Amino acid sequence: MLENNKNLVQRDIFPQIAHHLDAKEITLIIGPRQVGKTTLLSQLKDHLVRRGNPESRILSFNLDLITDRTLFESQTEFIKFLKERIGKEKLFVFVDEAQRVENAGIFFKGIYDLDLPVKFVLTGSSALEIKSKIHEPLTGRKRIFYLYPFNFQEYLSAKDASLAKILDQKEYSIYTKERILEHFLRFIVWGGYPKIALEDNIASKEQFLKEIYSSYIERDIIGFLEIKNTTAFTNLIAILGSQIGQLVNTQELSGTLNVERKTVEKYLEILEKTFVVERVSPFFRNVRKEITKMPKVYFMDMGLRNFALGDLKTFGARQDKGALLENFIFSEFRKLNDSRFHFWRTKEKAEVDFVLETSFSKALPIEVKATTMKSPEISRSFRSFLNAYKPKHAFV
């Protein structure tokens, strides 16, 4: 894989992770399956080699492979293995799917605390497993980086690097605008999983989406999390996909799915911790005027959402253009930063799609509109929010 990495897209987060290779603390990369964590590790390995680190000082393990996992069955034996290879220069150890190690956090904490000249770079796919097995034992010993499916900039870099360089410009030629729009309308239907994004054949794209969805359900959900009512679970994914931008009532979902409410809550947590969806809570300063604690739910990837719904029609032929565009805006912001997301809704039914709490704004309102107008009309609800909170910035 190494010889091909120069032709692969460099993810936006790559410079931050590459810089962290110099830090003593463990580098932990978390994200869904098949978003490119293994490829990223290989690119980081290339980066180290270009900086003059001998390839022999970089050890790589993929714990989805039983042969690699065997070495991690005994911490004592693994420490011996490392000490045999430690020399005058630092040793880099890349471990893909590190949560496969039994008691992984304690395993790596014990080695880290020996203060050996070893730098660990770990990846993991399930936040549920990682939280219990790695995150808590490694408190103060690691930094977490999140890798998601491609954002639109990364997608465009993969499809047409010259267009991607133009994307940040304020003005485009009509030709350039049409080319970018073509890519965008495909991206918003098929999503940003790299294997799907890089494929042009529609039948192949659909097959790849099916494989990603099926492996997630079969491996993570049935295999590791032991959910027995997979029909209710997959039906919940489809229902959530059909309710983008709407309030999620777990009591109603309980009745629809014919399962207990606490089961719905458990399923929602699993979907969130495995990076399929994210719940967005209401923004409120005046509890009496602003409504309900019910969240909204958005998908991290539109392709996975559309596949779960069984709707992969082109954007122009869809009935859910507004919802899909709203989900796109959520997904892009979530992939680009760690801002806290909310929505705003009052008892009088005034509503703003998103309110972000960022480092430069305590309340940044965003209204999403699917329109061909150059200057979309600002809604009464949006004006109500501006009058109530007087934010420094606002976006439509």
XYZ file of C-alpha atoms in Angstrom:
396
model
C 0.000 0.000 0.000
C 2.897 2.351 0.699
C 3.859 2.947 -2.911
C 0.311 4.116 -3.741
C -0.177 6.531 -0.863
C 1.146 9.529 -2.791
C -1.932 9.274 -5.020
C -4.378 9.138 -2.123
C -6.243 12.076 -0.629
C -4.592 13.612 2.412
C -7.295 14.009 5.020
C -7.814 17.443 6.576
C -6.854 16.078 9.985
C -3.560 14.575 8.746
C -1.294 17.569 9.679
C -2.602 17.569 13.278
C -1.989 13.847 13.697
C 1.397 13.994 11.969
C 2.441 16.784 14.344
C 1.317 14.695 17.320
C 3.707 11.891 16.357
C 6.388 13.907 18.157
C 4.399 13.903 21.405
C 5.011 11.246 24.055
C 1.311 10.615 24.734
C -0.537 7.947 22.781
C -2.195 9.034 19.521
C -5.702 7.523 19.391
C -7.625 7.762 16.087
C -11.333 6.925 16.356
C -13.922 6.690 13.609
C -16.396 4.421 11.815
C -15.289 1.369 9.888
C -14.034 1.898 6.324
C -13.444 5.642 6.597
C -9.737 5.212 5.876
C -8.083 4.715 9.268
C -5.836 1.952 7.917
C -4.893 4.092 4.910
C -4.192 7.025 7.227
C -1.844 4.862 9.313
C 0.001 3.889 6.151
C 0.305 7.550 5.117
C 1.622 8.412 8.589
C 4.169 5.646 8.165
C 5.234 7.186 4.839
C 5.496 10.554 6.572
C 7.839 9.122 9.213
C 10.016 7.464 6.574
C 10.287 10.732 4.611
C 11.411 12.423 7.829
C 14.316 9.982 8.051
C 12.901 7.293 10.347
C 14.022 3.815 9.204
C 11.146 1.586 8.166
C 12.493 -1.043 10.547
C 11.651 1.323 13.457
C 7.943 1.382 12.500
C 5.906 -1.673 13.511
C 2.352 -2.095 12.186
C -0.366 -4.436 13.452
C -3.958 -4.955 12.341
C -5.915 -6.649 15.105
C -8.724 -7.610 12.754
C -6.165 -10.259 11.714
C -5.907 -13.201 14.118
C -2.208 -13.641 13.310
C -1.448 -10.083 14.495
C -3.731 -10.392 17.522
C -1.783 -13.343 18.914
C 1.159 -11.117 19.830
C -1.100 -9.037 22.104
C -2.410 -11.930 24.184
C 0.232 -11.371 26.888
C 1.385 -7.950 27.997
C 4.575 -9.469 29.453
C 5.474 -11.144 26.167
C 4.672 -8.009 24.175
C 6.956 -5.929 26.406
C 9.726 -8.466 25.789
C 9.014 -8.205 22.056
C 9.377 -4.401 22.192
C 12.557 -4.457 24.306
C 14.170 -6.805 21.788
C 13.652 -4.136 19.113
C 14.331 -0.943 21.058
C 17.562 0.725 20.026
C 18.958 4.231 20.169
C 16.074 5.638 18.103
C 12.398 5.794 19.010
C 10.212 2.861 18.059
C 6.833 3.647 16.470
C 4.056 1.081 17.026
C 0.869 1.370 14.924
C -2.050 -0.753 16.155
C -5.191 -0.843 13.998
C -8.449 -1.770 15.844
C -6.688 -1.649 19.212
C -9.914 -2.337 21.141
C -9.517 -5.989 20.095
C -6.837 -6.365 22.809
C -8.302 -7.770 26.005
C -8.384 -4.990 28.642
C -6.767 -2.758 26.012
C -6.552 0.388 28.142
C -4.793 -1.393 31.006
C -2.591 -3.246 28.492
C -1.288 -0.050 26.831
C -1.259 1.983 30.066
C 1.132 -0.528 31.651
C 3.521 -0.284 28.708
C 3.230 3.513 28.491
C 4.083 3.873 32.193
C 7.351 1.956 31.704
C 8.571 5.085 29.866
C 10.115 3.101 27.032
C 11.201 4.977 23.867
C 8.044 3.774 22.122
C 5.364 5.922 20.464
C 1.950 4.234 20.139
C -0.566 5.170 17.438
C -3.843 3.318 17.985
C -7.101 3.228 16.015
C -10.579 2.044 16.971
C -14.008 1.822 15.342
C -16.511 1.618 18.191
C -16.727 4.434 20.698
C -18.676 2.144 23.033
C -15.834 -0.370 23.207
C -13.169 2.323 23.211
C -14.744 4.209 26.118
C -14.806 1.159 28.354
C -11.638 -0.568 27.160
C -9.241 2.275 26.269
C -10.436 5.789 27.048
C -10.805 5.682 30.836
C -7.639 3.687 31.687
C -5.568 5.981 29.431
C -6.753 9.246 30.994
C -3.916 11.766 30.748
C -1.897 9.452 28.517
C -3.546 9.929 25.123
C -5.000 12.447 22.710
C -8.042 11.511 20.646
C -8.491 12.406 16.965
C -11.751 11.663 15.125
C -11.747 10.481 11.506
C -15.070 10.555 9.649
C -16.153 9.880 6.059
C -14.915 12.494 3.571
C -16.228 16.014 3.975
C -17.080 17.706 0.671
C -13.664 19.366 0.345
C -11.917 16.006 0.766
C -14.368 14.356 -1.629
C -13.693 16.996 -4.261
C -9.941 16.577 -3.755
C -10.389 12.882 -4.525
C -12.517 13.499 -7.623
C -10.969 16.680 -9.077
C -8.065 18.262 -7.183
C -8.071 21.388 -9.374
C -11.720 22.081 -8.513
C -11.010 21.493 -4.816
C -8.372 24.231 -4.882
C -10.915 26.675 -6.330
C -13.623 25.816 -3.785
C -12.575 28.447 -1.237
C -12.788 31.282 -3.762
C -15.747 33.653 -3.461
C -16.430 33.860 -7.216
C -16.610 31.027 -9.777
C -17.073 30.957 -13.532
C -20.390 29.446 -14.621
C -18.520 26.384 -15.942
C -16.703 25.832 -12.632
C -19.885 26.364 -10.638
C -21.695 23.722 -12.720
C -18.849 21.204 -12.260
C -18.781 21.742 -8.484
C -22.575 21.444 -8.334
C -22.467 18.142 -10.253
C -20.050 16.705 -7.702
C -22.063 18.116 -4.801
C -25.336 16.579 -5.995
C -23.659 13.170 -6.212
C -21.972 13.583 -2.839
C -25.211 14.489 -1.070
C -26.819 11.239 -2.279
C -23.923 8.778 -2.004
C -22.026 10.251 0.947
C -18.358 10.341 1.794
C -17.168 6.818 2.566
C -13.897 6.769 0.565
C -14.488 3.488 -1.273
C -17.876 4.740 -2.485
C -16.675 8.259 -3.234
C -13.813 6.996 -5.398
C -16.070 4.664 -7.407
C -17.881 6.062 -10.477
C -20.011 3.042 -11.407
C -23.464 3.391 -9.831
C -24.031 -0.355 -9.386
C -20.653 -0.692 -7.674
C -21.347 2.294 -5.414
C -24.609 0.704 -4.303
C -22.876 -2.637 -3.682
C -20.157 -0.959 -1.591
C -22.792 0.851 0.479
C -24.555 -2.462 1.052
C -21.282 -4.045 2.206
C -20.539 -1.204 4.649
C -24.069 -1.259 6.054
C -24.166 -5.055 6.316
C -20.746 -5.363 7.940
C -21.714 -2.696 10.476
C -24.931 -4.519 11.375
C -23.423 -8.012 11.366
C -20.022 -7.342 12.920
C -20.468 -4.433 15.302
C -24.114 -4.717 16.251
C -24.866 -8.423 16.268
C -21.314 -9.605 16.926
C -19.911 -7.233 19.547
C -22.950 -5.549 21.052
C -25.131 -8.655 20.968
C -28.382 -7.050 19.875
C -30.878 -9.835 19.341
C -33.803 -7.864 17.862
C -31.965 -6.773 14.716
C -35.249 -6.153 12.873
C -36.276 -3.454 15.356
C -32.754 -2.029 15.253
C -32.603 -1.748 11.451
C -36.175 -0.417 11.356
C -35.123 2.287 13.813
C -32.305 3.371 11.480
C -34.792 3.695 8.604
C -37.311 5.624 10.738
C -34.622 8.040 11.915
C -33.559 8.508 8.300
C -37.103 9.528 7.391
C -37.286 12.025 10.289
C -34.298 14.270 9.574
C -34.925 17.685 11.086
C -37.886 16.479 13.175
C -38.142 15.949 16.920
C -37.415 12.394 18.034
C -39.946 11.043 20.513
C -38.648 7.807 22.037
C -42.096 6.931 23.423
C -43.600 7.069 19.928
C -40.696 5.071 18.523
C -41.219 2.481 21.250
C -44.799 1.960 20.093
C -43.885 1.896 16.408
C -41.095 -0.650 16.904
C -42.981 -2.646 19.552
C -40.062 -2.556 21.983
C -39.591 -0.925 25.388
C -38.651 2.730 25.566
C -35.379 1.926 27.355
C -34.540 -0.384 24.433
C -35.032 2.514 21.994
C -32.746 4.648 24.167
C -30.142 1.878 24.164
C -30.336 1.553 20.371
C -29.975 5.324 19.952
C -26.886 5.307 22.149
C -25.373 2.471 20.119
C -26.069 4.279 16.832
C -24.459 7.396 18.243
C -21.413 5.656 19.689
C -20.780 3.772 16.449
C -20.857 7.057 14.484
C -24.038 6.366 12.501
C -26.141 9.210 13.940
C -25.801 12.069 16.372
C -28.473 13.565 18.584
C -28.847 17.344 18.611
C -30.387 18.871 21.723
C -32.471 22.072 21.959
C -30.842 25.419 22.684
C -32.459 27.290 25.513
C -31.763 30.156 27.873
C -35.389 30.746 28.856
C -36.780 27.341 29.813
C -40.376 28.603 30.118
C -40.583 29.887 26.549
C -38.511 27.371 24.656
C -39.829 23.905 24.161
C -39.065 20.321 25.124
C -35.969 18.282 25.701
C -36.656 15.996 22.755
C -33.645 15.904 20.412
C -33.338 15.813 16.657
C -31.186 13.164 14.990
C -28.861 13.557 12.016
C -26.729 11.035 10.170
C -22.962 11.333 9.951
C -23.115 10.157 6.344
C -25.911 10.802 3.858
C -25.097 7.708 1.788
C -25.653 5.407 4.747
C -28.881 7.241 5.575
C -30.173 6.988 1.999
C -29.264 3.302 1.782
C -31.098 2.584 5.053
C -34.162 4.290 3.548
C -33.814 2.379 0.284
C -33.717 5.678 -1.619
C -30.665 6.369 -3.772
C -32.428 8.470 -6.397
C -30.617 11.490 -7.812
C -31.034 14.732 -5.868
C -33.298 16.265 -8.517
C -35.743 13.351 -8.320
C -36.029 13.336 -4.522
C -38.863 14.480 -2.273
C -36.548 15.089 0.703
C -34.233 17.754 -0.736
C -34.571 20.086 2.255
C -33.954 17.355 4.835
C -30.963 16.013 2.904
C -29.429 19.462 2.586
C -30.005 20.109 6.291
C -28.270 16.826 7.143
C -25.381 17.765 4.836
C -24.835 21.054 6.684
C -24.846 19.238 10.027
C -22.425 16.585 8.760
C -19.987 19.114 7.302
C -19.815 21.177 10.474
C -19.454 18.075 12.639
C -16.567 16.757 10.535
C -14.784 20.102 10.513
C -14.908 21.035 14.190
C -16.029 20.063 17.665
C -18.607 22.811 18.132
C -21.612 22.010 20.283
C -24.736 21.649 18.130
C -28.260 22.648 19.094
C -31.525 23.635 17.431
C -33.906 26.358 18.603
C -37.653 25.892 18.928
C -40.203 27.828 20.983
C -43.711 26.974 22.139
C -44.903 29.459 19.521
C -43.164 27.157 16.960
C -40.473 29.624 15.981
C -37.534 27.491 14.893
C -33.906 27.780 13.759
C -32.248 24.717 12.231
C -28.925 24.924 14.072
C -27.384 26.961 16.854
C -23.666 26.355 17.327
C -21.706 27.133 20.450
C -18.196 27.845 19.155
C -14.974 29.375 20.408
C -15.918 32.695 18.780
C -19.685 32.676 19.350
C -21.893 31.415 22.179
C -24.867 31.257 19.820
C -24.206 31.056 16.064
C -27.552 30.501 14.266
C -27.683 28.676 10.923
C -30.785 28.418 8.735
C -30.745 25.879 5.880
C -32.809 26.505 2.732
C -33.023 24.538 -0.509
C -33.610 27.348 -3.002
C -32.338 28.727 -6.315
C -32.608 32.315 -5.040
C -29.318 34.221 -4.734
C -30.574 35.930 -1.564
C -32.922 33.586 0.315
C -35.669 35.212 2.331
C -34.914 35.426 6.035
C -37.730 33.782 7.954
C -39.682 35.326 10.816
C -38.341 32.602 13.134
C -34.767 33.467 12.236
C -35.434 37.165 12.872
C -36.975 36.230 16.236
C -33.769 34.472 17.250
C -31.626 37.417 16.072
C -33.761 39.831 18.072
C -33.738 37.636 21.178
C -30.015 36.772 21.307
C -28.322 39.389 19.096
C -25.515 37.083 17.877
C -22.452 38.640 16.245
C -22.758 36.310 13.247
C -25.581 34.416 11.538
C -25.740 32.265 8.404
C -28.458 31.359 5.908
